[in-house]
Short mmCIF file of C-alpha atoms and ligand atoms in Angstrom, two decimals:
data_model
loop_
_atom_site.label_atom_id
_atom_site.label_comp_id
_atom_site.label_asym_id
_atom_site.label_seq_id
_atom_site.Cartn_x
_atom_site.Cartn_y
_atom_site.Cartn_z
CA UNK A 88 -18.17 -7.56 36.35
CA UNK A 89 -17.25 -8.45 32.69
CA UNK A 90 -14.96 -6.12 30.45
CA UNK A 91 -17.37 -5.25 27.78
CA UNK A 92 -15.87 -6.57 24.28
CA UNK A 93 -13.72 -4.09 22.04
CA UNK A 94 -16.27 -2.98 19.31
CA UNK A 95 -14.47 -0.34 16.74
CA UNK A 96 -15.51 0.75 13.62
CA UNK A 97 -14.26 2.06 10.35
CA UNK A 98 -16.81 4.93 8.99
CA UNK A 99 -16.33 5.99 5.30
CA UNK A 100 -17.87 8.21 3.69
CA UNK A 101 -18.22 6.73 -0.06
CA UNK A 102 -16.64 9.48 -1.68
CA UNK A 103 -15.39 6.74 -4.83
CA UNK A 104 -12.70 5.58 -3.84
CA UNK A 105 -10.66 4.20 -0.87
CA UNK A 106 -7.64 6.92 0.06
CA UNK A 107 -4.68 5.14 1.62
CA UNK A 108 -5.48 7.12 5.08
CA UNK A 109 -8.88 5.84 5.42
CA UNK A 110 -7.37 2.41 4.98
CA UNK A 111 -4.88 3.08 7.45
CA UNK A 112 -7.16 4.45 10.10
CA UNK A 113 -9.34 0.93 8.73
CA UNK A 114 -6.08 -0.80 9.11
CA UNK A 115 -5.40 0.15 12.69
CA UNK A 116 -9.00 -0.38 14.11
CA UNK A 117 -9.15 -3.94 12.60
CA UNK A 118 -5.65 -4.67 14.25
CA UNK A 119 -6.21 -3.49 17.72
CA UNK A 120 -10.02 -5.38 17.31
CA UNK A 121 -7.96 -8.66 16.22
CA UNK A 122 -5.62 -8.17 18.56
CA UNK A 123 -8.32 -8.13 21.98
CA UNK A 124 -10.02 -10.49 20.61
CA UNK A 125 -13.01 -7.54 19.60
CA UNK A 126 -15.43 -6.72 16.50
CA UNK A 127 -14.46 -4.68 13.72
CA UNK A 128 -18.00 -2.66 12.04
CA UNK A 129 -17.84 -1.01 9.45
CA UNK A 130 -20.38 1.97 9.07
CA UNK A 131 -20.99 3.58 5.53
CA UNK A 132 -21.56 7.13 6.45
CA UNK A 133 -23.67 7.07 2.86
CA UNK A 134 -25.81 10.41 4.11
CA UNK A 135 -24.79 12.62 1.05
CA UNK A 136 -26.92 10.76 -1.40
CA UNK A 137 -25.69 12.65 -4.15
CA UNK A 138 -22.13 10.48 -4.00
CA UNK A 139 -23.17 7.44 -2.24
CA UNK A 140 -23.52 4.87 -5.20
CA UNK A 141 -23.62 1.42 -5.07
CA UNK A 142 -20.10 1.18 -7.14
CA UNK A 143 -18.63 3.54 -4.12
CA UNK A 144 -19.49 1.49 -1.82
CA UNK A 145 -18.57 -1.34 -3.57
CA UNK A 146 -14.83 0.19 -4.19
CA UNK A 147 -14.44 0.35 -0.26
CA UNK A 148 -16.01 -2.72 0.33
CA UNK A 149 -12.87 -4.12 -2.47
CA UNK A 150 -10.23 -2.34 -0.79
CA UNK A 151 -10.69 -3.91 2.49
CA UNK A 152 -11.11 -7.48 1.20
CA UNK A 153 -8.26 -6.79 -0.79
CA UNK A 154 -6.14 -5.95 2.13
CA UNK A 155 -7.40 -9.04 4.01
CA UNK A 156 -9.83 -6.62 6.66
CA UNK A 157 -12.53 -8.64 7.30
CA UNK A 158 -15.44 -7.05 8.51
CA UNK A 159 -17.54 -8.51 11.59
CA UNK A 160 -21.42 -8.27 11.75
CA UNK A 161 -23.90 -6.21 9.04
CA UNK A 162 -22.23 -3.24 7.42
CA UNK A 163 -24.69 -0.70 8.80
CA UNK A 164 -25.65 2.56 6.26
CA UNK A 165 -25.69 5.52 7.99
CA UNK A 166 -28.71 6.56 5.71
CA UNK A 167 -30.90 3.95 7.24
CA UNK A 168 -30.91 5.23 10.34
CA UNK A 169 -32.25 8.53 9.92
CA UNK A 170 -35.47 8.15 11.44
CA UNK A 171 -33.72 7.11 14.92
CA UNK A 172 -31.12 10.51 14.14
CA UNK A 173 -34.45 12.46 13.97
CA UNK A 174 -36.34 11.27 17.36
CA UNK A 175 -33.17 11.51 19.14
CA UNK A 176 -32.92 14.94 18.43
CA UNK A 177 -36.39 16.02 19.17
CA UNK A 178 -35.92 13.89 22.42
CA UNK A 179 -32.70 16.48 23.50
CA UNK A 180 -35.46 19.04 22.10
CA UNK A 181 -38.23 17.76 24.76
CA UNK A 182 -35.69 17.90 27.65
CA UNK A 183 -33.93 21.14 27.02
CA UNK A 184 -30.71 20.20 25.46
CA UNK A 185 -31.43 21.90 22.48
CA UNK A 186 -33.75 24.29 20.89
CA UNK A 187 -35.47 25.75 17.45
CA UNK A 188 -34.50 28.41 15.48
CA UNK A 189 -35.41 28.95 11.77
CA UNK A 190 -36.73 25.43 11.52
CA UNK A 191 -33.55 23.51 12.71
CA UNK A 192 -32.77 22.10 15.72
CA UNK A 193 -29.59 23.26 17.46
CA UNK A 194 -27.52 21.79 20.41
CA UNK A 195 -27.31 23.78 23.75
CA UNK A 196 -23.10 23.71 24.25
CA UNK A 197 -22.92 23.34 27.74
CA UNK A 198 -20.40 25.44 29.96
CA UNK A 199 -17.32 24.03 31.33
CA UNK A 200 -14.29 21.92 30.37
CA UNK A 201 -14.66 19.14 28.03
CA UNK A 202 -11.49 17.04 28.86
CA UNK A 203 -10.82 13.48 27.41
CA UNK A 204 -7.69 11.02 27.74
CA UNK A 205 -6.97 9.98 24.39
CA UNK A 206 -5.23 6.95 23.60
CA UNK A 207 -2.74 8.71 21.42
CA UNK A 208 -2.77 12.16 22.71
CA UNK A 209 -3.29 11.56 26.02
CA UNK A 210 -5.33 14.69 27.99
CA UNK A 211 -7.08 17.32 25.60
CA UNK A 212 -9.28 19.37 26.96
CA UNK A 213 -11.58 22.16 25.48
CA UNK A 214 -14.01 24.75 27.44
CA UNK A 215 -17.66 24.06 26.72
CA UNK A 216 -18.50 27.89 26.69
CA UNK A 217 -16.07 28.72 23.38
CA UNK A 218 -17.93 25.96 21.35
CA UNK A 219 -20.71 27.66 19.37
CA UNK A 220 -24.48 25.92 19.94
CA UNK A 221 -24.63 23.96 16.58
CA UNK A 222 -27.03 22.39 14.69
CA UNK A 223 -28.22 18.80 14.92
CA UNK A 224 -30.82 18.89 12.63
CA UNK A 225 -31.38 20.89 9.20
CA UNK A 226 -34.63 22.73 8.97
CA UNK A 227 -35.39 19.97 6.49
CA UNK A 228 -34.57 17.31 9.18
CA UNK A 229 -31.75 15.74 7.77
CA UNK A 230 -29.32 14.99 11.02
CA UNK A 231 -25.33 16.47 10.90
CA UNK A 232 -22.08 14.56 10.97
CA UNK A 233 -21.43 15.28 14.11
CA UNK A 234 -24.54 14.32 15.79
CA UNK A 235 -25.32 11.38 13.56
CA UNK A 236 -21.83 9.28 14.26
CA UNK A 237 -22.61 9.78 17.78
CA UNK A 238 -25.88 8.33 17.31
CA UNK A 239 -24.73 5.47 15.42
CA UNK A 240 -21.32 4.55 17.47
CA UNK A 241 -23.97 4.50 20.72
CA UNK A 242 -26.26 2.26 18.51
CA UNK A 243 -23.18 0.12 17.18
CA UNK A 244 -21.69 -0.42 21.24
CA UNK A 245 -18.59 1.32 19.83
CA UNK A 246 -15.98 1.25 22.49
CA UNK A 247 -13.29 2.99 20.89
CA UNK A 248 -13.23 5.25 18.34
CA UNK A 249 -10.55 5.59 16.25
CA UNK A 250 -10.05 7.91 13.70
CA UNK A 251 -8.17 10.61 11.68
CA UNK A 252 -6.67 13.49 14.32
CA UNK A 253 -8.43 16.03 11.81
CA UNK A 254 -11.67 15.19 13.85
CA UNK A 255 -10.12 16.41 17.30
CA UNK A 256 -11.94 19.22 17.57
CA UNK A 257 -14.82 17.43 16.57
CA UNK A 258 -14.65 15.47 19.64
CA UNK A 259 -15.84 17.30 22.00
CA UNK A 260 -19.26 18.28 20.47
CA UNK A 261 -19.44 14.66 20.16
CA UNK A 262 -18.91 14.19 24.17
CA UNK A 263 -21.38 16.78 25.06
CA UNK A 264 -24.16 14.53 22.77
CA UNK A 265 -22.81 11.47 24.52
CA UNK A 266 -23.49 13.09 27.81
CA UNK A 267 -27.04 14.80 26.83
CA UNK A 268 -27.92 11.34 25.75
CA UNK A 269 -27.17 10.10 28.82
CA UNK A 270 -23.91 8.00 27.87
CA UNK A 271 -20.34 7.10 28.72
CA UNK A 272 -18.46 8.20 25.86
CA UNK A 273 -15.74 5.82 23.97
CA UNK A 274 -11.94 5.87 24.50
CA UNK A 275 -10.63 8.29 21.35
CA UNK A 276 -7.58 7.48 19.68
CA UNK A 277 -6.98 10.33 17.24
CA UNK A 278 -4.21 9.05 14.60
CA UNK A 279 -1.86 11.14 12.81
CA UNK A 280 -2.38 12.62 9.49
CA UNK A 281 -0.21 10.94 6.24
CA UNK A 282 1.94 13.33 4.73
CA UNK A 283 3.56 13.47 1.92
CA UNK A 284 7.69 13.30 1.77
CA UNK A 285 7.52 17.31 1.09
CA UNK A 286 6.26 17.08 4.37
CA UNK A 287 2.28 18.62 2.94
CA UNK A 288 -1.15 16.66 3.87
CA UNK A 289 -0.91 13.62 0.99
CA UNK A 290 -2.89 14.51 -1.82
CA UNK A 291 -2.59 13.51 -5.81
CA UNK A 292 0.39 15.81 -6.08
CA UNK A 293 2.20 13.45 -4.14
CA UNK A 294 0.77 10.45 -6.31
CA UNK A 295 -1.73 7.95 -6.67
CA UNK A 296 -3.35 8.31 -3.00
CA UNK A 297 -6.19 5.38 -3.82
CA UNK A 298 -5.65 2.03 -2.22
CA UNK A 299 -7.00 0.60 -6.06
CA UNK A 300 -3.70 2.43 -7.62
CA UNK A 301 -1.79 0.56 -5.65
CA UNK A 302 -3.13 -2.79 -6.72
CA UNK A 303 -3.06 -1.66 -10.29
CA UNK A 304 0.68 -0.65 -10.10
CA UNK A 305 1.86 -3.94 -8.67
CA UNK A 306 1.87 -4.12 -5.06
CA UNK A 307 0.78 -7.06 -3.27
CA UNK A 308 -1.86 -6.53 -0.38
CA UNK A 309 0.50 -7.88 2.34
CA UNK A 310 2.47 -5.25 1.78
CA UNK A 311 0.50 -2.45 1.22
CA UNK A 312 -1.19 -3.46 4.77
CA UNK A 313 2.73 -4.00 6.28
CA UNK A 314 3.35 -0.49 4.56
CA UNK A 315 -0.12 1.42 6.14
CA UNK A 316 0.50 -0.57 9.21
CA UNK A 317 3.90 1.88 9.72
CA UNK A 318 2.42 5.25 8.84
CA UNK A 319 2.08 6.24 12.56
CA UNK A 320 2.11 3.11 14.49
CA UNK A 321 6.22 2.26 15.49
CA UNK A 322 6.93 -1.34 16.03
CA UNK A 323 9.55 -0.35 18.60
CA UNK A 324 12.14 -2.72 17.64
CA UNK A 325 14.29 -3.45 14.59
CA UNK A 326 11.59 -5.26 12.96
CA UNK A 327 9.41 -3.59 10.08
CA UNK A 328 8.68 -6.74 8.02
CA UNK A 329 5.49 -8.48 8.95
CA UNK A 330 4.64 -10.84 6.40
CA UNK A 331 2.43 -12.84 8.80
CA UNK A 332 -0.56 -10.50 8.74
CA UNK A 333 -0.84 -12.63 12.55
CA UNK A 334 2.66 -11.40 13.63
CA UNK A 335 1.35 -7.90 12.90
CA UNK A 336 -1.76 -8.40 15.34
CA UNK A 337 0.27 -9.69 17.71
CA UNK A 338 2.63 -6.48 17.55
CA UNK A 339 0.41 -3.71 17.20
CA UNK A 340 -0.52 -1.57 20.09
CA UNK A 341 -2.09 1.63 20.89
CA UNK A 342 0.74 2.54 22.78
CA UNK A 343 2.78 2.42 20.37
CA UNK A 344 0.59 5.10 17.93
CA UNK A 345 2.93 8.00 17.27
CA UNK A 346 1.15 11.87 17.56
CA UNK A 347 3.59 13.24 14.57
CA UNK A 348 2.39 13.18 10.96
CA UNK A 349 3.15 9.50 9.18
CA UNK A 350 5.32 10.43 5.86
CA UNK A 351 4.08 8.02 2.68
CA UNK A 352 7.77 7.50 1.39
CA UNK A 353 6.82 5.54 -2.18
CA UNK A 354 10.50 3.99 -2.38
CA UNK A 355 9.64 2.00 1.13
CA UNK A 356 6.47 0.69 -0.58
CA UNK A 357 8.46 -0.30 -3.00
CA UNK A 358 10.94 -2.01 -0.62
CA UNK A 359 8.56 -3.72 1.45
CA UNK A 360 6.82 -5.00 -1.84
CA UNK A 361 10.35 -6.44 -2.69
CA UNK A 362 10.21 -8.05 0.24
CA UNK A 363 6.72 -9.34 -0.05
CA UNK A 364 7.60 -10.63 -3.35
CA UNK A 365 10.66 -12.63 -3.41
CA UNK A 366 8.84 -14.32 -0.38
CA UNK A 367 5.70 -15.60 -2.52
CA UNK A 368 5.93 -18.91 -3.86
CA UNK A 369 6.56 -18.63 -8.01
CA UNK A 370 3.15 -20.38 -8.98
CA UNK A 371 1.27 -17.35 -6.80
CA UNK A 372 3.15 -15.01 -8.40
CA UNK A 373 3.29 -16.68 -12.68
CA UNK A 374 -0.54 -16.05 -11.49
CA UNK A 375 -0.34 -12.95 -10.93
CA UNK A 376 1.37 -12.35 -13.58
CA UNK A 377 -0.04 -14.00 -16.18
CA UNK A 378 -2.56 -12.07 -18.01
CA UNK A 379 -0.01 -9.36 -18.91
CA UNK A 380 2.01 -12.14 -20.05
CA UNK A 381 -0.49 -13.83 -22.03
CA UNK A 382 -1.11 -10.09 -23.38
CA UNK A 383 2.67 -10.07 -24.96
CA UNK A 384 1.87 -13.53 -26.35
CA UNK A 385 4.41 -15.26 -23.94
CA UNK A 386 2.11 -17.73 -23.16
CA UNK A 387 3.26 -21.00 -21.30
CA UNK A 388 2.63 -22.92 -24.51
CA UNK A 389 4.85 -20.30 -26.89
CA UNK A 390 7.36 -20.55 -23.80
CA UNK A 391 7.16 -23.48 -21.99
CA UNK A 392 5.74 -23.75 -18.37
CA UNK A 393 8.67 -24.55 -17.25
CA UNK A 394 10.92 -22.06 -18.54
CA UNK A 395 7.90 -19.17 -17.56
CA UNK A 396 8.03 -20.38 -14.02
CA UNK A 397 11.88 -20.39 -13.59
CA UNK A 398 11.75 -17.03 -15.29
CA UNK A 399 9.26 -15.57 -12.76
CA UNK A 400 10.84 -17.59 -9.94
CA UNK A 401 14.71 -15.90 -10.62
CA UNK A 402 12.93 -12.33 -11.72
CA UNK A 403 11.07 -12.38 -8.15
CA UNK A 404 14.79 -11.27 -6.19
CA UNK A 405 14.54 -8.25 -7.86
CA UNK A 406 10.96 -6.92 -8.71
CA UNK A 407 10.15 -4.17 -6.51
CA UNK A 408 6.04 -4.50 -8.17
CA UNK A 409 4.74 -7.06 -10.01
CA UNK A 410 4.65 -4.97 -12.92
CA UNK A 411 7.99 -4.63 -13.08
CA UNK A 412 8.53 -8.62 -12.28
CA UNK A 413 6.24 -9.15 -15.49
CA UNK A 414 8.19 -6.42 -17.46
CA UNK A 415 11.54 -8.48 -16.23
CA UNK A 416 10.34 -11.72 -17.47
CA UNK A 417 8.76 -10.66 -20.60
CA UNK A 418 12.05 -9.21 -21.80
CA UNK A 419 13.93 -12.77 -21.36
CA UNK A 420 11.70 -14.00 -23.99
CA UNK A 421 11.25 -10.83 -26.46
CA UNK A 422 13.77 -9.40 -27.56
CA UNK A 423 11.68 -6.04 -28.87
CA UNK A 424 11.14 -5.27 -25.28
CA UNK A 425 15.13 -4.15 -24.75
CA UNK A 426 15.67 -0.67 -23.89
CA UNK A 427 18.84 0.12 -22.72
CA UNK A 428 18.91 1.90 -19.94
CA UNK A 429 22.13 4.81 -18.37
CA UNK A 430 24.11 2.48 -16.64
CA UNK A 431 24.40 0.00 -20.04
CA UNK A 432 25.21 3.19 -22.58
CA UNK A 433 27.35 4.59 -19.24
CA UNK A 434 29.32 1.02 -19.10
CA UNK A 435 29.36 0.82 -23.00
CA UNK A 436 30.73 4.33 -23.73
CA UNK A 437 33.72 3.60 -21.17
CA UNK A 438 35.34 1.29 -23.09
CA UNK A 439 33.00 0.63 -26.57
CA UNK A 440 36.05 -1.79 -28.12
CA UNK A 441 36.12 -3.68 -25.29
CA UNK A 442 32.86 -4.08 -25.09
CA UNK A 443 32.82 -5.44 -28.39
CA UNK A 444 35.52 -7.59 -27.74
CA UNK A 445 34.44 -9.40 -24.54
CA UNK A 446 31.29 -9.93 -26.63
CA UNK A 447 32.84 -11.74 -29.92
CA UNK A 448 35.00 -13.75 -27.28
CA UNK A 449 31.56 -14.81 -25.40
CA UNK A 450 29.68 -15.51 -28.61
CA UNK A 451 32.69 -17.69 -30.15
CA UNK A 452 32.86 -19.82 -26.78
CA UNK A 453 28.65 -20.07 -26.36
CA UNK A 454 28.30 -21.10 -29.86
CA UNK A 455 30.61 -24.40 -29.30
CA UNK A 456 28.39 -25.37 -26.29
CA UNK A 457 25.88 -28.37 -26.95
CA UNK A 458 22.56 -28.07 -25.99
CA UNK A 459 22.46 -30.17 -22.90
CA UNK A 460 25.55 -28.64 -21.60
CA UNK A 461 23.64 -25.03 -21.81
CA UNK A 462 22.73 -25.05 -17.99
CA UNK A 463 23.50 -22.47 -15.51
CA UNK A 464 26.68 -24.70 -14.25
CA UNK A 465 27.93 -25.46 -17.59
CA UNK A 466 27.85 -21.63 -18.40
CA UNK A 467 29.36 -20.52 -15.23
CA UNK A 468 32.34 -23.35 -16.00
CA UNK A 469 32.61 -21.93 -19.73
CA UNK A 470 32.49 -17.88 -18.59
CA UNK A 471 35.00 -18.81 -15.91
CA UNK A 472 37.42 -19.96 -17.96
CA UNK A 473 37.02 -18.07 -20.93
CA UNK A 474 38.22 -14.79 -18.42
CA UNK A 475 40.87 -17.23 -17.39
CA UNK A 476 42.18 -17.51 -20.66
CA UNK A 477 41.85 -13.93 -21.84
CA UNK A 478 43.03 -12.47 -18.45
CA UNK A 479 39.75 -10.72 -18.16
CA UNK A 480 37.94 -9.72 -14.64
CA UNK A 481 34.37 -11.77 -14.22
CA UNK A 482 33.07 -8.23 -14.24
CA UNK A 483 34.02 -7.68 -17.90
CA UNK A 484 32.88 -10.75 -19.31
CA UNK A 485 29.89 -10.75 -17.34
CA UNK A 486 28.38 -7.18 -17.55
CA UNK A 487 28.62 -6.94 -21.43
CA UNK A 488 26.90 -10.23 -21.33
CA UNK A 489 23.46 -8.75 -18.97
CA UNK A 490 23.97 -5.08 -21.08
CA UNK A 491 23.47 -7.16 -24.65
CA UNK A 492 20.72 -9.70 -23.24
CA UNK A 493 18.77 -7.29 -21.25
CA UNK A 494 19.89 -3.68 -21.88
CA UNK A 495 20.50 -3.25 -18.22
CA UNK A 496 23.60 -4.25 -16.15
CA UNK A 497 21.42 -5.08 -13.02
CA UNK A 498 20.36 -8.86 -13.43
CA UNK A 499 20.49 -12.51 -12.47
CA UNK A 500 23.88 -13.69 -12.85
CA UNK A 501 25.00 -14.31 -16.50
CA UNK A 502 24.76 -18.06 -16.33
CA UNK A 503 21.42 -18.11 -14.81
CA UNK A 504 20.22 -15.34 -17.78
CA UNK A 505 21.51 -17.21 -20.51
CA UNK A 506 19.98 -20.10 -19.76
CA UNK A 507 16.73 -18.70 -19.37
CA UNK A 508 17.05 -16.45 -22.38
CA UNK A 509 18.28 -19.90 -24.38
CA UNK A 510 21.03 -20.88 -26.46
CA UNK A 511 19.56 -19.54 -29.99
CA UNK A 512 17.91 -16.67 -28.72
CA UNK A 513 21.15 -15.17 -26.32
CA UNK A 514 23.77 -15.86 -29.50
CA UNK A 515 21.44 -13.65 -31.48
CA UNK A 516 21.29 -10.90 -28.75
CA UNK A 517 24.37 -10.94 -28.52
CA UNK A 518 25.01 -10.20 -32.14
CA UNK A 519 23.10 -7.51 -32.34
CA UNK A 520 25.01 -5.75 -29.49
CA UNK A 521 27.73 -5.86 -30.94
CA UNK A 522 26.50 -2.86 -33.56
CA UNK A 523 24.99 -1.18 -30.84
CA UNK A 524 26.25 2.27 -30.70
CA UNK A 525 25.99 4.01 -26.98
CA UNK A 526 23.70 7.09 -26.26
CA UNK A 527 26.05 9.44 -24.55
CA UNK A 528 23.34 12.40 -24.72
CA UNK A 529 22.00 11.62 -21.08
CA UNK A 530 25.22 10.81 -19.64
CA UNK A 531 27.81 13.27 -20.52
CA UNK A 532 28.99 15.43 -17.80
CA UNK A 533 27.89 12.84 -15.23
CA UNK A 534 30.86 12.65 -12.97
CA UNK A 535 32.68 9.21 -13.32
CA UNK A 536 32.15 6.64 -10.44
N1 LIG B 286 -17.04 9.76 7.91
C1 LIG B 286 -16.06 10.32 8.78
C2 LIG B 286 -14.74 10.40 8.05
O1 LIG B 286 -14.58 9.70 7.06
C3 LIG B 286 -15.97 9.44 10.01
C4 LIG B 286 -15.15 10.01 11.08
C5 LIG B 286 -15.21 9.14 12.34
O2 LIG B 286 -14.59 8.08 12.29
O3 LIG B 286 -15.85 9.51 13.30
O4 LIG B 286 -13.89 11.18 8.37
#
């Protein structure tokens, strides 16, 4: 006897737009389909006409290619099937299993436990008796949710159905129809829910909850799937990073699918997309980058390919989106893009004259330097011994030096930022720093590290 294949299925509902748990629970079944070697369907539950548009299907349809989900066999629309819904139901009508009453058709609940191992949950069990009859079919014989996705998973040779753990008690209405129809059911694996870090069901309060928002804020797909893969599913070991989207098939496992809510903490997103980002090769990511870019005119002809592609290269350590990595490079080549941030005014106010003075020292030194002799070892020779000679720290030669070229203190290290920035360009920063006057508004009473 063969092992029939693993068949799952995601089943949207095109509501307009692709919510990060629907992806997850998308995530999962593609996973455990890659991983045994199954087929991953994808069913458009598309029976509310009203909101099932061609563009919302097409936004789901996005969000999976985007997060590399590739979908096995026709997408099948829910819709289509109706006529097959509706002789199915007067079939459990012909043999007893359900009955008329003001024009609809309504399921007979049978007595008795309705029990099921779930992959997740393990046993639940319901009695049969405290399940109300329900309707199949509206008096204007259009078929329900719960009857229809029974219909269709027995159509589609679903073998395991896995899904949001809002639908438990959905579940066993579904295993009565399996059994009136005369079927095995599926193996359930009900997921957990996402919540968000307040510990409340995710929803906009907590944020952007569409997959689309994430894209549009910066985060690469790799690690927006690494990042759903986590939300109830627990590697087991140390490892969280899976930038192999193969190393993640290979590791996932039912077993291994946690029953407590999943918490969506943003700042791990953020991590992980870190991650995923210092890892992509420069030329991926200059393209990725390069429209907003060529939007603030810092084109690869007004800066020179090289220079854009070093720039997005040293900026990739320490972009947690790609926003943030074009933001990072834009603001080595213009200038009008500074805005100090705390920690600059905070390490300004400490010691203003200092400040000052570190600066003029650093300008006087950079502005003897030739040209070819502006690299990122030439600097770090001059820097170093221009703290030699004034008995300064590296710290206060250096920090002044990232404050006045980028209005942060968080950067590359100095050499490697003045090159970029250039000769011309980082003398004239510097300048202007030096009549910089620090905002102490938002820092005063902050206690002192
Ligand atoms: N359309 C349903 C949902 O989005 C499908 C549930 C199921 O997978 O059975 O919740």
């Amino acid at each position: 006897m063969t092992t029939p294949t693993v068949r799952v299925r995601f089943a949207p509902s095109p509501t307009g737009y692709l919510h990060v748990g629907g992806a997850r629970t998308a995530l999962f079944n593609w996973l455990y389909a890659r991983k045994l070697g199954g087929a991953f369907l994808l069913r458009i539950e598309d029976t509310d006409r009203a909101r099932s548009s061609e563009e919302n299907v097409q936004v789901i349809l996005d969000g999976l290619a985007w997060l590399g989900l590739d979908v096995d066999e026709e997408i099948v629309f829910q819709g289509a099937g109706i006529a097959r819904h509706q002789a199915l139901a007067d079939r459990l009508l012909a043999e007893g299993k359900a009955y008329e009453e003001d024009g609809a058709i309504r399921f007979r609940m049978p007595e008795g436990e309705i029990a099921w191992n779930d992959a997740v949950y393990q046993r639940i069990s319901f009695q049969g008796g405290d399940i109300k009859d329900w309707v199949i079919l509206r008096s204007d014989r259009t078929p329900t949710y719960n009857f229809t996705v029974v219909a269709d998973d027995i159509e589609m040779r679903i073998t395991h159905v896995m899904r949001g753990d809002d639908h438990i008690s959905n579940t066993p209405k579904q295993i009565a129809v399996y059994r009136a129809l005369g079927h095995e059911p599926p193996v359930f694996a009900h997921v957990p829910m996402i919540h968000g870090p307040d510990g409340k069901k995710l929803s906009k309060r907590h944020g952007a909850t569409a997959v689309g928002d994430y894209r549009v804020k910066g985060i690469l797909p790799g690690a927006m799937r690494n990042f759903l893969a986590l939300l109830g599913w627990n590697p087991g070991d140390e490892q969280e990073l899976f930038v192999d989207a193969r190393d993640l098939v290979e590791a996932f496992s039912l077993e291994r699918v946690q029953k407590k809510s999943a918490i969506f903490d943003l700042t791990k997103l953020e991590w992980l997309n870190g991650q995923y980002i210092s890892r992509t090769p420069p030329e991926e990511l200059y393209a990725l980058v390069k429209t907003d870019l060529d939007d603030r005119g810092l084109t690869a002809a007004a800066v020179g390919r090289d220079r854009l592609r070093r720039a997005v290269a040293v900026q990739s350590e320490r972009a947690r989106t790609t926003l943030e990595l074009a933001e990072r490079v834009a603001i080595r080549f213009d200038a009008s893009l500074i805005r100090r941030d705390a920690k600059a005014d905070k390490l300004m106010a400490k010691d203003p004259e200092g400040f000052r003075t570190a600066l003029r020292a650093v300008a006087e030194r950079l502005s003897t330097i030739a040209e070819p002799d502006w690299t990122p070892e030439g600097l770090e020779t001059e820097l170093r011994g221009l703290a030699e000679a004034r008995s300064l720290s590296l710290g206060a030669v250096f920090q002044p030096i990232r404050v006045a070229l980028t209005g942060q203190t968080v950067s590359e290290p100095a050499n490697v930022l003045l090159e970029l920035v250039g000769k011309d360009e980082s003398l004239r920063r510097i300048r202007s720093a030096l009549v910089w006057e620090p905002d102490v508004s938002g820092i005063r009473g902050e206690p002192t590290e």
